[in-house]
mmCIF file of C-alpha atoms and ligand atoms in Angstrom:
data_model
loop_
_atom_site.group_PDB
_atom_site.id
_atom_site.type_symbol
_atom_site.label_atom_id
_atom_site.label_comp_id
_atom_site.label_asym_id
_atom_site.label_seq_id
_atom_site.Cartn_x
_atom_site.Cartn_y
_atom_site.Cartn_z
ATOM 1 C CA MET U 19 6.452 27.820 16.955
ATOM 2 C CA SER U 20 8.320 30.120 14.392
ATOM 3 C CA ALA U 21 11.345 28.173 14.305
ATOM 4 C CA ALA U 22 12.150 26.344 11.105
ATOM 5 C CA GLY U 23 11.454 22.473 11.498
ATOM 6 C CA SER U 24 8.797 22.906 14.202
ATOM 7 C CA GLU U 25 6.345 21.707 11.969
ATOM 8 C CA SER U 26 5.989 17.959 11.257
ATOM 9 C CA ILE U 27 4.031 16.042 8.797
ATOM 10 C CA ARG U 28 3.134 12.543 9.738
ATOM 11 C CA TYR U 29 3.164 9.577 7.434
ATOM 12 C CA ASP U 30 -0.684 9.965 6.996
ATOM 13 C CA GLY U 31 -0.292 13.528 5.572
ATOM 14 C CA THR U 32 -1.558 15.060 9.035
ATOM 15 C CA VAL U 33 0.310 18.287 9.761
ATOM 16 C CA VAL U 34 1.300 18.615 13.356
ATOM 17 C CA ALA U 35 2.916 21.343 15.527
ATOM 18 C CA GLY U 36 6.259 20.425 17.052
ATOM 19 C CA ALA U 37 8.489 17.412 16.898
ATOM 20 C CA GLN U 38 6.479 14.293 17.326
ATOM 21 C CA PRO U 39 7.511 10.611 18.064
ATOM 22 C CA GLU U 40 5.724 8.273 15.401
ATOM 23 C CA SER U 41 5.838 4.379 14.940
ATOM 24 C CA VAL U 42 5.276 3.932 11.247
ATOM 25 C CA LEU U 43 6.162 0.616 9.564
ATOM 26 C CA LEU U 44 7.132 1.485 5.860
ATOM 27 C CA PRO U 45 7.662 -1.482 3.580
ATOM 28 C CA GLY U 46 10.605 -1.734 1.313
ATOM 29 C CA HIS U 47 10.531 -3.017 -2.174
ATOM 30 C CA ASP U 48 12.941 -4.955 -4.370
ATOM 31 C CA VAL U 49 15.185 -3.258 -6.838
ATOM 32 C CA PRO U 50 17.647 -5.076 -9.129
ATOM 33 C CA LEU U 51 21.318 -3.636 -8.554
ATOM 34 C CA GLY U 52 23.997 -4.558 -10.885
ATOM 35 C CA ARG U 53 23.440 -7.839 -12.770
ATOM 36 C CA TYR U 54 23.358 -10.232 -9.759
ATOM 37 C CA THR U 55 22.082 -8.442 -6.693
ATOM 38 C CA THR U 56 18.713 -7.620 -5.569
ATOM 39 C CA VAL U 57 18.324 -5.243 -2.847
ATOM 40 C CA ARG U 58 15.585 -4.091 -0.627
ATOM 41 C CA ARG U 59 14.998 -0.305 -1.001
ATOM 42 C CA LEU U 60 13.779 1.281 2.225
ATOM 43 C CA LEU U 61 14.622 4.838 1.444
ATOM 44 C CA PRO U 62 13.551 7.197 -0.358
ATOM 45 C CA GLN U 63 9.709 6.274 0.040
ATOM 46 C CA ARG U 64 6.656 8.357 -0.446
ATOM 47 C CA PRO U 65 6.172 10.721 1.570
ATOM 48 C CA ARG U 66 8.993 9.718 3.928
ATOM 49 C CA ARG U 67 12.154 10.596 1.763
ATOM 50 C CA MET U 68 14.601 11.003 4.422
ATOM 51 C CA VAL U 69 15.641 10.398 7.974
ATOM 52 C CA GLY U 70 18.019 13.262 9.129
ATOM 53 C CA ALA U 71 20.508 13.395 6.193
ATOM 54 C CA TRP U 72 19.943 9.852 5.189
ATOM 55 C CA CYS U 73 18.548 9.966 1.721
ATOM 56 C CA PHE U 74 18.951 6.348 0.420
ATOM 57 C CA VAL U 75 18.979 3.000 2.280
ATOM 58 C CA ASP U 76 19.273 -0.083 0.491
ATOM 59 C CA HIS U 77 19.395 -3.706 2.474
ATOM 60 C CA PHE U 78 20.703 -6.637 0.701
ATOM 61 C CA GLY U 79 20.923 -10.250 1.556
ATOM 62 C CA PRO U 80 21.724 -12.578 3.188
ATOM 63 C CA ASP U 81 22.321 -13.978 -0.394
ATOM 64 C CA ASP U 82 24.045 -17.308 -1.114
ATOM 65 C CA VAL U 83 26.635 -16.105 -3.366
ATOM 66 C CA ALA U 84 28.857 -19.289 -3.309
ATOM 67 C CA GLY U 85 30.141 -20.053 -6.824
ATOM 68 C CA ARG U 86 28.484 -16.865 -8.243
ATOM 69 C CA PRO U 87 29.689 -13.370 -8.961
ATOM 70 C CA GLY U 88 28.153 -11.702 -5.784
ATOM 71 C CA MET U 89 28.020 -7.897 -6.155
ATOM 72 C CA GLN U 90 29.100 -6.537 -9.360
ATOM 73 C CA ILE U 91 28.660 -2.901 -9.618
ATOM 74 C CA PRO U 92 30.709 -1.348 -12.768
ATOM 75 C CA PRO U 93 32.172 2.210 -12.339
ATOM 76 C CA HIS U 94 29.482 4.877 -12.007
ATOM 77 C CA PRO U 95 29.722 8.577 -10.791
ATOM 78 C CA HIS U 96 28.209 10.081 -7.664
ATOM 79 C CA THR U 97 27.597 13.891 -6.712
ATOM 80 C CA GLY U 98 26.214 15.700 -3.654
ATOM 81 C CA LEU U 99 26.231 12.680 -1.159
ATOM 82 C CA GLN U 100 28.617 10.286 0.801
ATOM 83 C CA THR U 101 27.999 6.493 0.431
ATOM 84 C CA VAL U 102 28.268 4.281 3.428
ATOM 85 C CA THR U 103 28.869 0.726 2.586
ATOM 86 C CA TRP U 104 28.452 -1.620 5.583
ATOM 87 C CA LEU U 105 28.741 -5.195 5.589
ATOM 88 C CA VAL U 106 27.668 -8.243 8.146
ATOM 89 C CA ASP U 107 28.664 -10.935 5.718
ATOM 90 C CA GLY U 108 30.702 -11.119 2.640
ATOM 91 C CA GLU U 109 33.502 -8.982 0.758
ATOM 92 C CA ILE U 110 33.514 -6.089 -1.425
ATOM 93 C CA LEU U 111 36.443 -4.330 -3.438
ATOM 94 C CA HIS U 112 35.861 -0.642 -3.737
ATOM 95 C CA ARG U 113 38.073 1.176 -6.539
ATOM 96 C CA ASP U 114 37.287 4.878 -7.237
ATOM 97 C CA SER U 115 38.667 7.693 -9.474
ATOM 98 C CA LEU U 116 40.940 8.965 -6.685
ATOM 99 C CA GLY U 117 42.850 5.812 -7.021
ATOM 100 C CA SER U 118 41.454 4.207 -3.906
ATOM 101 C CA VAL U 119 41.553 0.265 -3.944
ATOM 102 C CA GLN U 120 40.217 -0.836 -0.671
ATOM 103 C CA PRO U 121 38.361 -4.212 0.190
ATOM 104 C CA ILE U 122 35.898 -4.151 2.933
ATOM 105 C CA VAL U 123 34.793 -6.695 5.314
ATOM 106 C CA PRO U 124 32.098 -7.126 8.147
ATOM 107 C CA GLY U 125 32.717 -4.463 10.951
ATOM 108 C CA GLN U 126 34.268 -1.971 8.774
ATOM 109 C CA LEU U 127 33.186 1.234 7.125
ATOM 110 C CA ASN U 128 33.793 2.282 3.577
ATOM 111 C CA LEU U 129 32.892 6.106 3.416
ATOM 112 C CA MET U 130 33.056 7.784 0.070
ATOM 113 C CA THR U 131 32.432 11.417 0.043
ATOM 114 C CA ALA U 132 31.541 12.395 -3.337
ATOM 115 C CA GLY U 133 31.514 16.110 -2.995
ATOM 116 C CA HIS U 134 31.390 17.752 -6.549
ATOM 117 C CA GLY U 135 32.026 14.395 -8.241
ATOM 118 C CA ILE U 136 33.577 10.786 -7.964
ATOM 119 C CA ALA U 137 33.280 7.587 -9.609
ATOM 120 C CA HIS U 138 33.615 4.101 -8.127
ATOM 121 C CA SER U 139 33.124 0.552 -8.504
ATOM 122 C CA GLU U 140 32.089 -1.930 -5.824
ATOM 123 C CA GLN U 141 32.656 -5.791 -6.833
ATOM 124 C CA SER U 142 32.880 -9.092 -4.929
ATOM 125 C CA PRO U 143 36.425 -10.275 -5.480
ATOM 126 C CA PRO U 144 36.641 -13.398 -7.318
ATOM 127 C CA ALA U 145 37.253 -15.587 -4.087
ATOM 128 C CA HIS U 146 34.663 -14.473 -1.664
ATOM 129 C CA PRO U 147 32.782 -15.777 1.474
ATOM 130 C CA PRO U 148 29.632 -17.792 0.504
ATOM 131 C CA VAL U 149 27.249 -15.160 2.010
ATOM 132 C CA MET U 150 26.558 -11.446 1.063
ATOM 133 C CA HIS U 151 24.603 -9.310 3.569
ATOM 134 C CA GLY U 152 24.966 -5.635 4.154
ATOM 135 C CA LEU U 153 23.650 -2.221 3.596
ATOM 136 C CA GLN U 154 24.237 0.567 0.927
ATOM 137 C CA LEU U 155 23.375 3.956 2.307
ATOM 138 C CA TRP U 156 23.525 7.559 1.099
ATOM 139 C CA VAL U 157 23.968 10.518 3.246
ATOM 140 C CA ALA U 158 22.936 13.881 1.452
ATOM 141 C CA LEU U 159 25.591 16.616 1.828
ATOM 142 C CA PRO U 160 24.472 19.964 3.021
ATOM 143 C CA GLU U 161 25.016 22.974 0.850
ATOM 144 C CA ALA U 162 28.342 23.854 2.619
ATOM 145 C CA ALA U 163 29.817 20.647 1.701
ATOM 146 C CA ARG U 164 28.378 19.236 -1.570
ATOM 147 C CA HIS U 165 30.657 21.281 -3.626
ATOM 148 C CA GLY U 166 33.721 20.029 -2.155
ATOM 149 C CA ALA U 167 36.747 17.803 -3.148
ATOM 150 C CA PRO U 168 35.988 14.133 -3.100
ATOM 151 C CA ARG U 169 37.477 11.816 -0.569
ATOM 152 C CA PHE U 170 37.531 8.289 0.516
ATOM 153 C CA ASP U 171 37.922 6.832 3.860
ATOM 154 C CA HIS U 172 38.067 3.141 5.261
ATOM 155 C CA HIS U 173 37.632 2.709 9.176
ATOM 156 C CA ALA U 174 38.788 -0.582 10.076
ATOM 157 C CA ALA U 175 37.578 -0.434 13.641
ATOM 158 C CA LEU U 176 34.513 1.358 15.184
ATOM 159 C CA PRO U 177 33.736 2.199 18.690
ATOM 160 C CA GLN U 178 31.173 0.091 20.716
ATOM 161 C CA VAL U 179 28.966 1.006 23.552
ATOM 162 C CA GLY U 180 26.897 -1.615 25.781
ATOM 163 C CA ALA U 181 23.223 -0.733 26.576
ATOM 164 C CA ASP U 182 21.313 -3.585 28.580
ATOM 165 C CA ASP U 183 21.873 -6.877 26.595
ATOM 166 C CA ALA U 184 22.845 -5.207 23.502
ATOM 167 C CA ARG U 185 26.103 -4.265 21.843
ATOM 168 C CA ILE U 186 25.826 -0.919 19.825
ATOM 169 C CA THR U 187 28.649 -0.188 16.984
ATOM 170 C CA VAL U 188 28.687 3.375 16.042
ATOM 171 C CA VAL U 189 29.466 3.509 12.455
ATOM 172 C CA VAL U 190 28.917 7.120 11.738
ATOM 173 C CA GLY U 191 28.036 10.219 13.869
ATOM 174 C CA GLU U 192 27.564 9.868 17.543
ATOM 175 C CA TYR U 193 25.620 7.695 19.831
ATOM 176 C CA ALA U 194 25.211 8.219 23.517
ATOM 177 C CA GLY U 195 28.264 10.222 23.556
ATOM 178 C CA VAL U 196 30.398 7.715 21.753
ATOM 179 C CA ARG U 197 31.575 9.199 18.307
ATOM 180 C CA SER U 198 32.580 7.339 15.153
ATOM 181 C CA PRO U 199 35.928 8.554 13.570
ATOM 182 C CA ALA U 200 34.071 8.947 10.343
ATOM 183 C CA GLU U 201 33.857 12.681 8.828
ATOM 184 C CA MET U 202 30.411 13.688 8.162
ATOM 185 C CA SER U 203 28.890 16.982 7.592
ATOM 186 C CA SER U 204 25.617 17.150 9.546
ATOM 187 C CA PRO U 205 24.441 15.794 12.880
ATOM 188 C CA ILE U 206 23.777 12.188 12.251
ATOM 189 C CA VAL U 207 23.932 8.723 13.745
ATOM 190 C CA GLY U 208 24.306 5.292 12.027
ATOM 191 C CA ALA U 209 24.712 2.404 14.527
ATOM 192 C CA GLN U 210 24.476 -1.373 14.539
ATOM 193 C CA VAL U 211 22.616 -2.678 17.379
ATOM 194 C CA ASP U 212 23.309 -6.375 18.274
ATOM 195 C CA ILE U 213 20.836 -7.768 20.665
ATOM 196 C CA GLY U 214 21.835 -10.795 22.475
ATOM 197 C CA THR U 215 18.557 -12.338 24.264
ATOM 198 C CA ASP U 216 14.844 -11.558 24.376
ATOM 199 C CA ALA U 217 15.421 -8.812 27.211
ATOM 200 C CA PRO U 218 14.156 -5.433 26.431
ATOM 201 C CA VAL U 219 17.006 -2.761 25.246
ATOM 202 C CA ALA U 220 16.693 1.120 26.048
ATOM 203 C CA LEU U 221 18.087 3.029 23.334
ATOM 204 C CA THR U 222 19.365 6.424 24.011
ATOM 205 C CA LEU U 223 18.024 8.989 21.681
ATOM 206 C CA ARG U 224 18.203 12.731 21.163
ATOM 207 C CA ILE U 225 14.910 14.933 21.070
ATOM 208 C CA ASP U 226 16.312 17.186 18.305
ATOM 209 C CA PHE U 227 17.034 14.008 15.852
ATOM 210 C CA GLU U 228 14.316 11.820 13.833
ATOM 211 C CA TYR U 229 14.999 8.157 13.929
ATOM 212 C CA ALA U 230 14.440 4.949 11.858
ATOM 213 C CA LEU U 231 15.092 1.385 12.812
ATOM 214 C CA LEU U 232 15.738 -1.764 10.347
ATOM 215 C CA ALA U 233 16.190 -5.289 11.142
ATOM 216 C CA MET U 234 18.924 -7.038 9.319
ATOM 217 C CA SER U 235 18.062 -10.195 11.289
ATOM 218 C CA GLY U 236 15.541 -11.207 13.842
ATOM 219 C CA THR U 237 12.188 -9.451 14.742
ATOM 220 C CA ALA U 238 11.826 -6.580 17.010
ATOM 221 C CA ARG U 239 8.871 -4.449 18.393
ATOM 222 C CA VAL U 240 8.921 -0.789 19.273
ATOM 223 C CA ASP U 241 5.767 0.799 20.639
ATOM 224 C CA GLY U 242 3.825 -2.268 19.749
ATOM 225 C CA VAL U 243 4.856 -2.246 16.222
ATOM 226 C CA GLU U 244 6.588 -5.227 14.719
ATOM 227 C CA LEU U 245 9.870 -4.779 12.647
ATOM 228 C CA ALA U 246 11.192 -7.543 10.670
ATOM 229 C CA PRO U 247 13.970 -7.708 7.738
ATOM 230 C CA GLY U 248 12.363 -5.838 4.755
ATOM 231 C CA GLY U 249 10.792 -2.961 6.344
ATOM 232 C CA LEU U 250 11.866 0.574 7.893
ATOM 233 C CA LEU U 251 10.311 1.594 11.127
ATOM 234 C CA TYR U 252 10.032 5.356 11.339
ATOM 235 C CA LEU U 253 10.112 6.775 14.806
ATOM 236 C CA GLY U 254 9.715 10.375 14.437
ATOM 237 C CA GLU U 255 11.203 13.291 16.258
ATOM 238 C CA GLY U 256 10.989 14.300 19.998
ATOM 239 C CA ARG U 257 12.203 11.059 21.794
ATOM 240 C CA SER U 258 14.958 10.900 24.497
ATOM 241 C CA GLY U 259 14.819 7.132 24.357
ATOM 242 C CA THR U 260 12.871 4.260 23.185
ATOM 243 C CA THR U 261 12.668 0.544 24.182
ATOM 244 C CA VAL U 262 13.231 -2.324 21.960
ATOM 245 C CA THR U 263 12.053 -5.948 22.620
ATOM 246 C CA THR U 264 12.979 -8.820 20.599
ATOM 247 C CA ASP U 265 12.078 -12.714 20.463
ATOM 248 C CA GLY U 266 15.717 -13.273 20.934
ATOM 249 C CA PRO U 267 19.066 -12.504 19.188
ATOM 250 C CA ALA U 268 18.541 -9.840 16.613
ATOM 251 C CA ARG U 269 20.559 -7.487 14.543
ATOM 252 C CA LEU U 270 18.982 -4.107 13.982
ATOM 253 C CA PHE U 271 20.424 -0.922 12.542
ATOM 254 C CA LEU U 272 19.656 2.642 13.728
ATOM 255 C CA LEU U 273 19.437 5.704 11.523
ATOM 256 C CA GLY U 274 19.093 9.046 12.662
ATOM 257 C CA GLY U 275 19.778 12.703 12.568
ATOM 258 C CA GLU U 276 18.966 16.330 12.725
ATOM 259 C CA PRO U 277 16.001 16.879 10.184
ATOM 260 C CA PHE U 278 17.474 17.858 6.733
ATOM 261 C CA ASP U 279 15.724 20.944 5.586
ATOM 262 C CA GLU U 280 17.416 21.396 2.211
ATOM 263 C CA PRO U 281 15.173 20.454 -0.670
ATOM 264 C CA LEU U 282 16.635 17.806 -2.765
ATOM 265 C CA VAL U 283 16.451 16.443 -6.305
ATOM 266 C CA MET U 284 17.554 12.870 -6.506
ATOM 267 C CA TRP U 285 17.891 11.110 -9.873
ATOM 268 C CA TRP U 286 20.258 7.928 -10.769
ATOM 269 C CA ASN U 287 23.482 8.371 -8.692
ATOM 270 C CA PHE U 288 23.040 12.068 -8.148
ATOM 271 C CA VAL U 289 21.846 14.409 -5.390
ATOM 272 C CA ALA U 290 21.281 17.949 -6.376
ATOM 273 C CA ARG U 291 19.216 20.893 -5.749
ATOM 274 C CA SER U 292 17.736 21.525 -9.369
ATOM 275 C CA HIS U 293 16.959 19.614 -12.573
ATOM 276 C CA GLU U 294 19.728 21.906 -14.350
ATOM 277 C CA GLU U 295 22.202 20.572 -11.982
ATOM 278 C CA LEU U 296 21.218 16.790 -12.902
ATOM 279 C CA VAL U 297 21.496 17.499 -16.166
ATOM 280 C CA ALA U 298 24.852 19.014 -16.147
ATOM 281 C CA ALA U 299 26.012 15.942 -13.893
ATOM 282 C CA ARG U 300 24.625 13.334 -16.483
ATOM 283 C CA ASP U 301 26.265 15.171 -19.261
ATOM 284 C CA ASP U 302 29.557 15.519 -17.461
ATOM 285 C CA TRP U 303 29.560 11.743 -17.026
ATOM 286 C CA ALA U 304 28.563 10.978 -20.447
ATOM 287 C CA ALA U 305 31.382 13.265 -21.702
ATOM 288 C CA GLY U 306 33.978 11.905 -19.530
ATOM 289 C CA ARG U 307 34.469 15.085 -17.218
ATOM 290 C CA ARG U 308 34.287 15.899 -13.763
ATOM 291 C CA PHE U 309 34.124 12.121 -12.093
ATOM 292 C CA GLY U 310 37.466 10.929 -13.215
ATOM 293 C CA THR U 311 38.224 7.549 -14.193
ATOM 294 C CA VAL U 312 38.275 4.216 -12.343
ATOM 295 C CA THR U 313 41.334 2.178 -13.068
ATOM 296 C CA GLY U 314 41.744 -1.454 -12.406
ATOM 297 C CA CYS U 315 38.058 -2.467 -12.850
ATOM 298 C CA VAL U 316 37.748 -4.662 -15.904
ATOM 299 C CA ASP U 317 34.077 -3.880 -16.485
ATOM 300 C CA ALA U 318 32.961 -0.702 -18.628
ATOM 301 C CA PRO U 319 31.370 2.044 -16.774
ATOM 302 C CA LEU U 320 27.818 2.196 -16.630
ATOM 303 C CA PRO U 321 26.288 4.591 -19.331
ATOM 304 C CA ALA U 322 24.287 7.563 -18.270
ATOM 305 C CA PRO U 323 20.499 6.729 -18.670
ATOM 306 C CA GLU U 324 18.451 9.295 -20.640
ATOM 307 C CA MET U 325 16.770 11.990 -18.435
ATOM 308 C CA PRO U 326 13.064 11.857 -18.220
ATOM 309 C CA ILE U 327 11.219 14.214 -20.384
ATOM 310 C CA THR U 328 9.717 15.967 -17.329
ATOM 311 C CA ARG U 329 11.554 18.300 -15.126
ATOM 312 C CA ILE U 330 12.749 16.660 -12.048
ATOM 313 C CA LYS U 331 11.289 18.969 -9.266
ATOM 314 C CA ALA U 332 13.079 19.516 -5.722
ATOM 315 C CA ARG U 333 11.237 18.011 -2.863
ATOM 316 C CA ASP U 334 11.470 18.737 0.891
ATOM 317 C CA ARG U 335 12.102 16.076 3.212
ATOM 318 C CA HIS U 336 8.254 15.455 3.460
ATOM 319 C CA GLY U 337 7.991 14.870 -0.206
ATOM 320 C CA ARG U 338 6.387 18.289 -1.181
ATOM 321 C CA THR U 339 7.433 19.859 -4.420
ATOM 322 C CA VAL U 340 9.391 23.202 -3.981
ATOM 323 C CA GLY U 341 9.651 25.907 -6.489
HETATM 324 MN MN1 MN T 410 27.668 3.933 -5.881
#
């Protein structure tokens, strides 16, 4: 009982000993992103701030973008995290300060590792498909990786595994022994679960991971709790598997990982460990230092917002302030 991480805090604030399964539906809320896109933010929430190293989960669409700009996110900086961009409809062109220029279409992964610092833009090309639908996810980098050099990786094909009447695409990390080629820095999984019928689907889980499910389309039930697009179903820890039932075809996304025990500060596009680190990152972006320049994007870089007057405190994964 003395091992770190053996204490668990349930969504209702109850402290329990040992890893516990839960089935808690966390409703998301709408947030504007760029000039033309509204996303449903599913993480962070209070007090569920993380699932494994996943610290930021936005679900956007399906949106009708025919004859419209689509996603238009001008150059902006990141530090201390990886961005995972995953589409089920549409197209986005990624540009970054390393010189990467990479279109992404459904079924492909754009993985940007910020390390100490990088800048990027994400924009629908002028000629794009009529529907935009996908996920924007952040993974917190652990201390050993967060000061490293930035990099960008595009994975055009990802491994799949069958489970009952489902096809599971392993986007990052490992699921049921099948490993994504994406280079991550903590034990983690992100996987799309495509379910074809209303037959129950047994998912293979690890008892040392915590998990959550979101619905991109369709409706699912786990432990009697109903999940539809717009919510995040937190499943807790200590499960070797779970059964998902749906009313018919559904597309879910499984997020999981080893509980992330480093307290974080998150502000704007930065993940760090202290208020002072956030101030330094903000000042570096404002002064044109550290993050480099995104070339080829016609839109002006996003200006750094003013820091809040109060100090931003580090919080652990349960939302408790630290230090
Ligand atoms: Mn970004």
